[in-house]
Amino acid sequence: MSASRPLRPSWLTMSVTLILAVVTLVGFALTERNTNQQEEALLQTNTNQAADFASQSLNAVGTLLSSAAATVTSTNGSPSAFTHAEAGLPLTIATLLVKRTGAAYVVTAASGKGFHPGQVLGGAVLSTVQGARSKLTTGPVTFNGKLSTARFALGGSTVPAGLIVYEQFTLNPFTSVSLTSGKPFEHLRITLYGPGPVTTHNLLISTSSSLPLRGPSARASVAVGSSEWTLVAVARHPFIGGFAKSSPLILLILGLFMALIIGIAIEILARRRHYAEALVEERTRELKATQASLVHQERVSAVGEMATVIGHELRNPLGAAINLLFLARSGLASHDVPEVDDYLNRAEKETIRAASLCEDLTAYMRERESVPVPLDLAAVVAEVLESTPPPDGIEVVTGDLGVVVEADRAQLVQILTNVIINAYQAMPDGGSLRLEGNQSHGIVQITVEDSGAGIDPGNAEHLLDPFYTTKVTGSGLGLAIVKRFTESHEGTVSIDNGPGGGARVTIRLPQPTAKATP
Amino acid sequence: MTAEPSALVLVADDNAGIRDTSAAILRAVGYTVTEVPDGQAALEELGQKPFGVALLDVQMPKRDGIAVVEALASSTTTPVIMMLSAYDFDAELRERLDHRVYKYLKKPVPPTVLIDAMCEAAALSRAALA
């Protein structure tokens, strides 16, 4: 497979994954918003219930004050009767009977810690009693960092003129009290602030030591007497349930995971498709190449068959023509006409050349399986040199040829004959031809080097092509036959220039596997 | 390149051009030549005359050169045989005929090669008769 896939995901994969991720995020946002709305609604409902409960509890103080006021009225403001009635209260609660004297407010009877008769009131207590009405009046709630104090007063028509009933209680705001230990507070963390702004300074009670409360909160007004207090609450556990609360996040994780899985699946499918397409494309290309090759081979085969038939059929007329020219020359020799004799010589040579071309053509086109047998290279070379002796002026030097080569005998003879004749023709003015053979690494290498002008390196790759020749008289098939026969032995042939500058043909053939036959 | 007058040569080739010109060359150098166009005629001639050398083309009508050689196997007196062909003589054919065929010549045969080969064959034939 030539087609390779980059590591980057496809646009389709990225688009689908992105769309799914966006849909998931939108779903997450909507679900969470809905969940939060439900949670807030439930929290608000619970907070309102808590506020109502707190309101009822705190307004109970009004009942106590009304009772005290009734006692004061029935005893016509008797301090002793008041003290007697209010005796036995916990130390955290103080109850006072206060009388206005001019602009000052003086304690006439006191029950509880921190106050005594005759005491002139000031501060938060003073402001509380100053605002006292016939209805339960709440004064400031103060928190000094340790304890909170809530203040209440009742005056007006509920008591004789000039008198006011006052009550305050002090507590650690972070200590559990009956108000916040039962329903509906069991599901909430709450903080109750007195009248005015929601700050730590007017904190009354809190079920959490860490203020302000964290997380989604709700507020509700607590009506205490004539004033509005504030209750702030957060849920101890989600009212809609832990799973429902987590469901948006679970949905988000699942959605993103699904987007990732779908993206991976799409990418895998896309890559498989891409691979399949590339494979089909490659197979199609191969099939087309094979088809073209088959068509070419068929054409070459037809041409080859025709060339073979023509080559054979021409042998007889060419043979007859050679014979006739020989006879004609024999008959004319006695006439001593040099020009005609020369013409006949040339005609004979040309005819022999035509016959040689037929020989090359049929040799090149012949379809024959190689039948390799172990051969003594030196013996084969000697046989070739005997049938193809060097022309005058050419010396043949044979180097080490003690090699056994496994090859088709006739084809090896033809290979060596063609290469040697080629070398002879490359040295028209004489020279030397060197033949060597050796074997190593499973290859027998035969080198034939001449001392001619050498080859043009630019033509080297074409010299082995059929019908390519740089010679005036060559058929262009000699080296093509060498190449074909060498390749039929699964060997190679190459041509370059040797160290001496002449052409060097190197033939590489498989190593023999058996003993040589002579 | 001279032949003994007694050397009788049979040239069998269906190609008239080759047959006639080869015979003419051989006659020119002194051989007595009989020409036939096919294997059947060659066998008939060989049965009638004591040929010293037979030049047989492989591919001929009626009976080819190989059939002629094989038919002569039972004959008591056989000429020296040279085979002629436009095709390669493959190894199998050589193996079958090697002990009966003196030489294989591939067409086109240069006249000088033909004359030299005929000279050697005639000498062999004379030696066999002697």
XYZ file of C-alpha atoms in Angstrom:
648
model
C 0.000 0.000 0.000
C 1.458 3.195 -1.108
C -1.303 5.363 0.303
C -0.580 6.484 3.841
C -3.018 8.210 6.272
C -1.873 11.202 8.295
C -2.291 10.974 12.069
C -4.570 14.021 12.096
C -8.270 13.020 12.474
C -10.581 13.638 9.538
C -12.777 16.719 9.335
C -15.848 14.495 9.613
C -14.589 13.002 12.868
C -13.700 16.363 14.338
C -17.019 17.919 13.239
C -19.172 15.096 14.630
C -17.206 14.967 17.877
C -17.430 18.730 18.262
C -21.174 18.796 17.538
C -21.804 15.988 20.028
C -19.643 17.743 22.621
C -21.530 21.021 22.121
C -24.899 19.216 22.332
C -23.682 17.533 25.515
C -22.577 20.842 27.011
C -25.893 22.487 26.138
C -27.734 19.491 27.616
C -25.578 19.749 30.702
C -26.293 23.452 31.075
C -30.051 23.012 30.613
C -30.239 20.023 32.928
C -28.180 21.721 35.583
C -30.255 24.845 35.313
C -33.440 22.818 35.713
C -31.931 20.857 38.591
C -30.801 24.028 40.281
C -34.238 25.577 39.813
C -35.869 22.548 41.405
C -33.324 22.573 44.201
C -33.804 26.300 44.769
C -37.577 25.918 44.810
C -37.394 23.097 47.354
C -34.823 24.993 49.400
C -37.016 28.088 49.367
C -40.053 26.079 50.454
C -38.117 24.504 53.316
C -36.625 27.846 54.237
C -40.077 29.434 54.332
C -41.305 26.631 56.584
C -38.306 27.153 58.834
C -38.961 30.882 58.899
C -42.598 30.291 59.883
C -41.488 27.940 62.619
C -38.917 30.416 63.855
C -41.497 33.176 63.767
C -43.905 31.135 65.897
C -41.150 30.257 68.351
C -39.928 33.797 68.710
C -43.428 35.263 68.963
C -43.915 32.980 71.972
C -41.817 35.578 73.761
C -44.714 37.949 73.179
C -47.012 35.580 75.041
C -44.624 35.547 77.980
C -44.417 39.335 77.955
C -48.188 39.629 77.693
C -48.491 37.391 80.760
C -45.975 39.559 82.617
C -47.849 42.682 81.489
C -51.113 41.213 82.761
C -49.479 40.582 86.149
C -48.178 44.155 86.223
C -51.622 45.529 85.351
C -53.404 43.400 87.946
C -50.938 44.400 90.645
C -50.925 48.003 89.496
C -47.266 47.911 88.722
C -46.133 46.303 91.981
C -42.413 45.550 91.680
C -42.588 42.825 94.288
C -45.461 41.102 92.539
C -43.507 41.285 89.251
C -40.382 39.929 90.864
C -42.352 37.144 92.395
C -44.030 36.288 89.122
C -40.821 36.243 87.110
C -38.680 34.424 89.668
C -37.039 31.184 88.671
C -36.130 32.091 85.086
C -32.926 30.717 83.643
C -29.882 32.897 84.026
C -29.792 33.466 80.277
C -33.126 35.270 80.401
C -33.642 38.654 82.060
C -37.027 40.244 82.618
C -37.422 43.845 83.698
C -40.196 46.148 84.792
C -39.165 49.572 83.660
C -40.634 52.910 84.574
C -40.224 56.064 82.518
C -39.115 58.940 84.633
C -38.873 62.032 82.499
C -36.514 61.184 79.681
C -34.898 58.339 81.639
C -36.000 54.755 81.945
C -35.345 53.193 85.347
C -35.586 49.546 86.387
C -38.188 49.087 89.121
C -38.036 45.312 89.273
C -35.550 42.877 87.724
C -35.307 39.166 87.308
C -32.170 37.757 85.788
C -28.526 38.437 85.622
C -27.030 41.886 84.965
C -29.915 44.117 86.064
C -31.078 45.593 89.392
C -33.835 47.932 90.567
C -33.017 51.595 90.287
C -30.750 50.987 87.319
C -31.018 53.684 84.653
C -31.135 51.958 81.267
C -28.999 52.827 78.300
C -27.712 51.393 75.021
C -29.627 48.708 73.220
C -31.946 48.071 76.178
C -32.880 51.771 76.281
C -33.600 51.886 72.558
C -35.741 48.770 72.953
C -37.862 50.143 75.795
C -38.132 53.518 74.081
C -39.759 51.798 71.123
C -42.106 49.687 73.245
C -45.676 49.554 71.982
C -48.831 47.615 72.841
C -47.694 44.960 70.410
C -44.562 42.895 70.908
C -41.651 45.167 70.113
C -38.230 43.788 69.223
C -35.067 45.627 69.941
C -31.646 45.179 68.361
C -30.092 41.714 68.254
C -26.386 41.979 69.012
C -23.556 39.505 68.737
C -20.344 40.369 70.578
C -18.265 37.597 69.083
C -19.233 35.054 71.740
C -22.808 35.603 72.711
C -25.896 36.938 71.047
C -28.589 38.863 72.802
C -32.159 39.390 71.633
C -34.325 42.079 73.170
C -38.106 42.448 73.422
C -40.433 44.962 75.103
C -44.157 45.490 75.627
C -45.738 48.744 76.671
C -48.581 50.965 75.625
C -52.057 49.939 76.761
C -50.986 46.498 77.945
C -49.467 47.962 81.144
C -50.213 50.971 83.384
C -49.011 54.273 81.989
C -45.310 54.903 82.263
C -44.442 51.233 82.718
C -42.785 48.870 80.241
C -42.127 45.180 80.438
C -38.796 44.169 79.008
C -37.217 40.770 78.315
C -33.950 39.660 76.796
C -32.207 36.366 76.391
C -28.564 35.647 75.751
C -27.140 32.563 74.061
C -24.161 31.159 72.255
C -25.399 31.359 68.665
C -23.516 28.204 67.653
C -24.914 26.003 70.396
C -27.756 23.720 69.438
C -31.065 24.964 70.717
C -34.506 23.466 70.596
C -35.502 25.946 67.940
C -33.091 24.552 65.365
C -32.688 20.915 66.390
C -35.941 19.538 65.063
C -38.154 19.844 62.059
C -38.007 21.608 59.667
C -34.368 22.460 60.421
C -33.051 18.939 60.230
C -32.499 19.271 56.470
C -31.045 22.765 56.624
C -28.121 24.753 57.816
C -29.619 28.027 58.942
C -28.549 31.370 60.269
C -31.030 33.707 61.920
C -30.331 37.383 61.977
C -32.125 40.065 63.911
C -33.806 43.152 62.440
C -31.802 45.190 59.947
C -29.150 44.180 57.524
C -27.804 40.601 57.366
C -24.460 40.951 59.154
C -22.595 39.066 61.849
C -23.333 41.922 64.274
C -27.001 41.024 64.526
C -26.553 37.255 64.358
C -28.822 35.354 66.723
C -28.302 31.694 66.005
C -26.532 29.563 63.462
C -26.300 25.818 62.933
C -22.965 26.282 61.203
C -19.820 27.628 62.810
C -18.541 28.645 59.392
C -20.149 31.871 58.253
C -21.371 32.971 55.875
C -23.057 29.776 54.724
C -21.642 28.268 51.542
C -23.499 27.010 48.533
C -26.900 27.832 47.098
C -28.891 29.588 49.777
C -32.382 30.895 50.318
C -33.696 33.692 52.498
C -36.990 34.177 54.247
C -38.377 36.937 56.446
C -39.257 36.034 59.988
C -41.979 38.252 61.402
C -41.244 38.790 65.074
C -43.627 41.241 66.687
C -43.444 44.447 64.798
C -40.137 43.773 62.996
C -38.791 41.580 60.243
C -35.904 39.255 60.977
C -34.034 37.289 58.325
C -33.409 33.569 58.078
C -30.756 32.354 55.652
C -30.608 28.636 54.853
C -28.639 26.137 52.788
C -29.480 22.465 52.294
C -27.525 19.886 54.280
C -28.107 17.447 51.399
C -29.694 18.166 48.013
C -33.453 18.061 48.329
C -33.806 16.527 44.891
C -31.441 13.686 45.890
C -27.728 13.111 45.381
C -28.159 11.293 42.081
C -30.489 13.922 40.653
C -28.103 16.639 41.786
C -25.181 14.823 40.140
C -27.140 13.842 37.040
C -26.095 16.907 34.980
C -22.446 16.127 35.659
C -23.001 12.426 34.942
C -24.805 13.440 31.753
C -21.889 15.695 30.823
C -19.274 12.992 31.416
C -21.307 10.336 29.618
C -22.048 12.703 26.731
C -18.409 13.691 26.284
C -17.380 10.049 26.570
C -19.972 9.064 23.951
C -18.783 11.908 21.710
C -15.254 10.579 22.054
C -16.318 6.970 21.361
C -18.449 7.980 18.368
C -15.595 10.158 17.114
C -13.180 7.241 17.393
C -15.674 4.912 15.665
C -16.178 7.392 12.841
C -12.437 7.848 12.528
C -11.913 4.082 12.391
C -14.632 3.717 9.752
C -13.242 6.675 7.817
C -9.763 5.224 7.930
C -11.016 1.794 6.905
C -12.897 3.354 4.041
C -9.872 5.378 3.072
C -7.754 2.228 3.261
C -10.292 0.263 1.194
C -10.488 3.027 -1.385
C -6.706 3.217 -1.570
C -6.573 -0.556 -1.873
C -9.178 -0.589 -4.643
C -7.344 2.225 -6.384
C -4.068 0.383 -6.132
C -5.591 -2.903 -7.293
C -7.263 -1.089 -10.179
C -3.960 0.489 -11.083
C -2.259 -2.886 -10.887
C -4.986 -4.498 -12.963
C -4.710 -1.773 -15.573
C -0.949 -2.157 -15.583
C -1.322 -5.931 -15.860
C -3.847 -5.553 -18.647
C -1.595 -3.112 -20.464
C 1.310 -5.475 -19.907
C -0.707 -8.403 -21.254
C -1.737 -6.435 -24.302
C 1.862 -5.390 -24.787
C 3.092 -8.942 -24.292
C 0.522 -10.245 -26.750
C 1.630 -7.676 -29.283
C 5.291 -8.408 -28.641
C 4.550 -12.110 -28.838
C 2.788 -11.673 -32.193
C 5.629 -9.531 -33.468
C 8.135 -12.030 -32.093
C 6.380 -14.946 -33.755
C 6.312 -13.060 -37.019
C 9.973 -12.105 -36.671
C 10.872 -15.722 -35.938
C 8.978 -16.999 -38.985
C 10.517 -14.327 -41.196
C 13.947 -15.037 -39.730
C 13.625 -18.721 -40.548
C 12.038 -18.273 -43.923
C 14.750 -15.826 -44.974
C 17.495 -18.312 -44.233
C 16.826 -20.413 -47.303
C 16.756 -17.587 -49.864
C 19.708 -15.903 -48.169
C 21.583 -19.200 -48.169
C 20.793 -19.658 -51.847
C 21.892 -16.071 -52.575
C 25.197 -16.639 -50.736
C 25.750 -19.820 -52.718
C 24.904 -18.076 -55.987
C 27.265 -15.211 -55.252
C 29.986 -17.728 -54.459
C 29.305 -19.538 -57.727
C 29.227 -16.283 -59.670
C 32.514 -15.157 -58.150
C 34.079 -18.552 -58.845
C 32.977 -18.339 -62.463
C 34.195 -14.770 -62.895
C 37.555 -15.189 -61.259
C 39.138 -16.287 -64.501
C 37.820 -13.137 -66.251
C 39.895 -10.984 -63.978
C 37.450 -8.084 -63.693
C 38.368 -6.580 -60.284
C 35.343 -4.267 -60.005
C 32.823 -7.071 -60.516
C 34.740 -9.292 -58.136
C 34.606 -6.502 -55.548
C 30.895 -6.029 -56.116
C 30.297 -9.721 -55.575
C 32.430 -9.712 -52.435
C 30.419 -6.846 -50.993
C 27.131 -8.435 -52.004
C 28.231 -11.639 -50.317
C 29.195 -9.794 -47.130
C 25.899 -7.909 -47.031
C 23.971 -11.110 -47.583
C 25.912 -12.815 -44.806
C 25.151 -9.841 -42.571
C 21.454 -10.157 -43.392
C 21.658 -13.841 -42.504
C 23.403 -12.913 -39.264
C 20.592 -10.467 -38.467
C 18.104 -13.288 -39.019
C 20.159 -15.395 -36.635
C 20.161 -12.666 -33.962
C 16.462 -12.014 -34.428
C 15.470 -15.630 -34.017
C 17.851 -16.013 -31.073
C 16.353 -12.969 -29.362
C 12.752 -13.992 -30.009
C 13.218 -17.639 -29.198
C 11.078 -18.682 -26.224
C 13.054 -21.356 -24.498
C 13.431 -22.268 -20.851
C 16.976 -22.207 -19.541
C 18.257 -25.628 -18.542
C 21.100 -24.860 -16.128
C 23.836 -27.423 -15.694
C 27.165 -27.011 -13.918
C 29.748 -25.865 -16.457
C 33.488 -25.306 -16.340
C 33.759 -21.642 -17.304
C 37.308 -22.005 -18.636
C 36.214 -24.809 -20.989
C 33.218 -22.832 -22.269
C 35.390 -19.739 -22.864
C 37.936 -21.843 -24.756
C 35.160 -23.250 -26.930
C 33.814 -19.776 -27.699
C 37.269 -18.395 -28.502
C 37.866 -21.329 -30.813
C 34.696 -20.654 -32.777
C 35.151 -16.886 -32.542
C 38.891 -16.326 -32.851
C 40.215 -12.773 -32.344
C 40.816 -10.755 -35.490
C 44.366 -9.763 -36.371
C 45.765 -7.182 -33.974
C 43.622 -8.208 -31.022
C 45.100 -10.123 -28.132
C 42.897 -12.104 -25.788
C 44.074 -12.335 -22.181
C 42.239 -14.722 -19.919
C 42.569 -14.199 -16.197
C 41.452 -16.643 -13.557
C 38.583 -18.678 -15.005
C 38.652 -21.617 -12.607
C 35.014 -21.260 -11.779
C 32.104 -23.629 -12.026
C 28.989 -21.842 -13.203
C 25.498 -23.254 -13.310
C 23.989 -22.155 -16.624
C 22.280 -23.254 -19.814
C 25.174 -24.299 -22.000
C 23.862 -22.949 -25.321
C 22.791 -19.683 -23.739
C 26.101 -19.188 -21.926
C 27.951 -19.841 -25.201
C 25.703 -17.285 -26.913
C 26.215 -14.758 -24.080
C 30.022 -15.075 -24.227
C 30.078 -15.109 -28.036
C 28.042 -11.930 -28.297
C 30.032 -10.096 -25.618
C 33.359 -11.150 -27.149
C 32.284 -10.214 -30.711
C 31.082 -6.882 -29.339
C 34.505 -6.336 -27.758
C 36.280 -7.251 -31.006
C 34.130 -4.728 -32.866
C 34.976 -2.043 -30.304
C 38.678 -2.369 -31.237
C 38.839 -1.862 -35.035
C 42.478 -0.818 -34.759
C 43.467 -3.714 -32.544
C 43.931 -3.961 -28.808
C 43.510 -6.428 -26.028
C 40.520 -8.209 -24.540
C 40.585 -9.425 -20.947
C 38.313 -12.180 -19.667
C 37.918 -12.998 -15.993
C 35.598 -15.064 -13.859
C 35.253 -15.431 -10.123
C 32.664 -16.325 -7.556
C 31.730 -14.909 -4.194
C 28.634 -14.599 -2.038
C 26.675 -17.015 -4.186
C 27.336 -15.124 -7.430
C 29.583 -16.027 -10.361
C 30.860 -12.873 -11.994
C 32.240 -12.875 -15.530
C 33.990 -9.725 -16.748
C 34.896 -8.975 -20.371
C 36.900 -5.789 -20.799
C 38.279 -4.352 -24.030
C 40.846 -1.628 -24.676
C 38.651 0.306 -27.073
C 37.302 3.821 -26.770
C 34.845 2.890 -24.008
C 31.195 3.800 -23.813
C 29.356 7.041 -23.287
C 28.045 6.661 -19.709
C 24.879 8.441 -20.815
C 24.112 5.572 -23.182
C 24.989 2.781 -20.754
C 21.424 1.933 -19.825
C 20.315 1.832 -23.481
C 23.117 -0.397 -24.742
C 21.209 -3.462 -23.538
C 17.939 -2.429 -25.233
C 16.957 -4.343 -28.363
C 17.729 -2.603 -31.662
C 19.821 0.055 -29.920
C 23.270 0.241 -31.492
C 26.114 2.716 -31.746
C 27.720 0.744 -34.584
C 27.108 1.286 -38.284
C 26.801 -2.424 -39.028
C 25.302 -3.750 -35.804
C 21.878 -5.382 -35.576
C 21.362 -3.942 -32.103
C 20.409 -7.368 -30.778
C 23.745 -8.801 -29.594
C 23.726 -7.261 -26.104
C 19.935 -7.483 -25.882
C 20.325 -11.254 -26.303
C 22.996 -11.200 -23.581
C 20.581 -9.373 -21.277
C 17.673 -11.711 -22.045
C 19.686 -14.871 -21.518
C 21.349 -13.510 -18.377
C 17.987 -12.554 -16.910
C 16.574 -15.971 -17.775
C 19.238 -17.225 -15.325
C 17.990 -14.655 -12.800
C 21.307 -12.898 -13.276
C 22.243 -9.345 -14.199
C 24.399 -7.669 -16.812
C 25.908 -4.198 -16.669
C 28.208 -2.123 -18.846
C 30.636 0.541 -17.757
C 34.151 1.693 -18.520
C 37.006 -0.252 -16.978
C 40.122 1.217 -15.349
C 41.855 1.218 -18.764
C 39.085 3.320 -20.304
C 37.645 0.567 -22.478
C 34.188 -0.899 -22.181
C 33.644 -3.498 -19.465
C 30.719 -5.899 -19.474
C 29.960 -7.566 -16.146
C 27.700 -10.613 -16.019
C 26.523 -11.974 -12.671
C 25.013 -15.438 -12.494
C 23.878 -17.658 -9.614
C 26.533 -19.817 -7.964
C 26.690 -23.426 -9.133
C 25.338 -26.085 -6.839
C 26.798 -29.186 -8.469
C 30.032 -30.407 -9.957
C 31.062 -29.109 -13.352
C 30.540 -30.988 -16.567
C 33.140 -30.400 -19.237
C 39.128 -28.219 -51.766
C 39.256 -31.023 -54.246
C 37.146 -34.119 -54.249
C 37.816 -37.632 -55.322
C 35.941 -38.480 -58.565
C 34.450 -41.486 -56.897
C 32.773 -39.449 -54.141
C 29.057 -39.707 -54.732
C 27.000 -37.140 -52.829
C 23.238 -36.992 -52.183
C 21.742 -33.560 -51.500
C 18.189 -33.765 -50.099
C 16.421 -30.444 -49.529
C 12.898 -29.335 -50.350
C 14.128 -25.793 -50.938
C 15.139 -25.750 -54.580
C 17.324 -22.664 -54.197
C 19.506 -24.164 -51.494
C 19.468 -27.618 -53.054
C 20.481 -26.471 -56.552
C 23.148 -24.007 -55.443
C 24.681 -26.360 -52.887
C 24.807 -29.094 -55.517
C 26.351 -26.677 -58.006
C 29.080 -25.664 -55.537
C 29.835 -29.299 -54.739
C 29.899 -30.222 -58.430
C 32.183 -27.254 -59.050
C 34.706 -28.757 -56.662
C 34.448 -32.206 -58.240
C 31.731 -34.192 -56.488
C 29.115 -36.200 -58.313
C 25.856 -34.943 -56.878
C 22.323 -36.294 -56.964
C 19.533 -33.945 -55.856
C 16.203 -34.989 -54.349
C 13.351 -32.770 -52.995
C 12.108 -34.963 -50.105
C 12.959 -37.759 -47.676
C 11.085 -40.452 -49.581
C 13.068 -39.767 -52.759
C 16.256 -39.644 -50.707
C 15.643 -43.137 -49.338
C 14.906 -44.440 -52.806
C 18.145 -42.960 -54.181
C 20.130 -44.246 -51.238
C 18.766 -47.716 -51.926
C 19.933 -47.624 -55.501
C 23.387 -45.989 -55.432
C 26.364 -46.303 -53.097
C 26.510 -42.715 -51.883
C 29.585 -41.734 -49.903
C 27.998 -38.672 -48.267
C 24.357 -37.641 -47.727
C 23.512 -33.987 -47.000
C 19.997 -34.096 -45.527
C 17.753 -31.197 -44.639
C 15.848 -31.840 -41.409
C 12.524 -30.424 -42.552
C 11.312 -32.056 -45.748
C 7.940 -33.256 -47.038
C 6.872 -36.931 -47.068
C 9.710 -38.096 -44.816
C 11.927 -35.633 -42.974
C 15.681 -35.889 -42.583
C 15.414 -37.525 -39.152
C 13.142 -40.281 -40.525
C 15.628 -40.896 -43.301
C 18.493 -41.283 -40.803
C 16.444 -43.652 -38.653
C 15.397 -45.670 -41.727
C 19.041 -46.075 -42.705
C 19.843 -47.566 -39.289
C 18.972 -51.070 -40.511
C 20.924 -50.664 -43.736
C 24.228 -52.482 -43.986
C 26.031 -49.794 -45.929
C 25.280 -46.222 -44.924
C 26.811 -43.029 -46.235
C 28.412 -40.413 -43.981
C 25.487 -38.212 -43.015
C 25.469 -34.444 -42.535
C 22.287 -32.759 -41.320
C 21.186 -29.335 -42.486
C 18.567 -27.132 -40.823
C 17.346 -23.569 -40.557
C 16.585 -24.283 -36.881
C 18.810 -25.016 -33.934
C 19.646 -28.628 -33.390
C 18.376 -29.192 -29.910
C 20.151 -31.432 -27.433
C 17.475 -34.140 -27.585
C 17.806 -34.469 -31.361
C 21.581 -34.607 -31.134
C 21.328 -37.334 -28.531
C 19.041 -39.415 -30.749
C 21.152 -39.060 -33.896
C 24.650 -38.416 -32.618
C 26.132 -41.819 -33.417
C 24.723 -41.775 -36.963
C 25.294 -38.128 -37.944
C 28.779 -36.869 -38.708
C 28.048 -33.132 -38.641
C 25.250 -30.637 -38.114
C 25.224 -27.546 -40.333
C 22.938 -24.592 -39.663
C 21.544 -22.606 -42.592
C 22.715 -20.478 -44.183
C 25.933 -22.480 -44.548
C 28.808 -20.432 -45.961
C 30.078 -22.174 -49.151
C 33.576 -22.549 -47.766
C 32.195 -24.229 -44.622
C 30.130 -26.554 -46.822
C 33.112 -27.478 -48.980
C 35.380 -28.100 -45.986
C 32.739 -30.213 -44.224
C 32.085 -32.197 -47.404
C 35.798 -32.773 -47.870
C 36.100 -34.202 -44.340
C 32.982 -36.356 -44.748
C 34.197 -37.740 -48.084
C 37.534 -38.625 -46.538
C 35.727 -40.417 -43.718
C 33.591 -42.274 -46.219
C 36.636 -43.421 -48.175
C 38.319 -44.552 -44.976
C 35.254 -46.581 -44.060
C 35.192 -48.297 -47.431
C 38.893 -49.007 -47.442
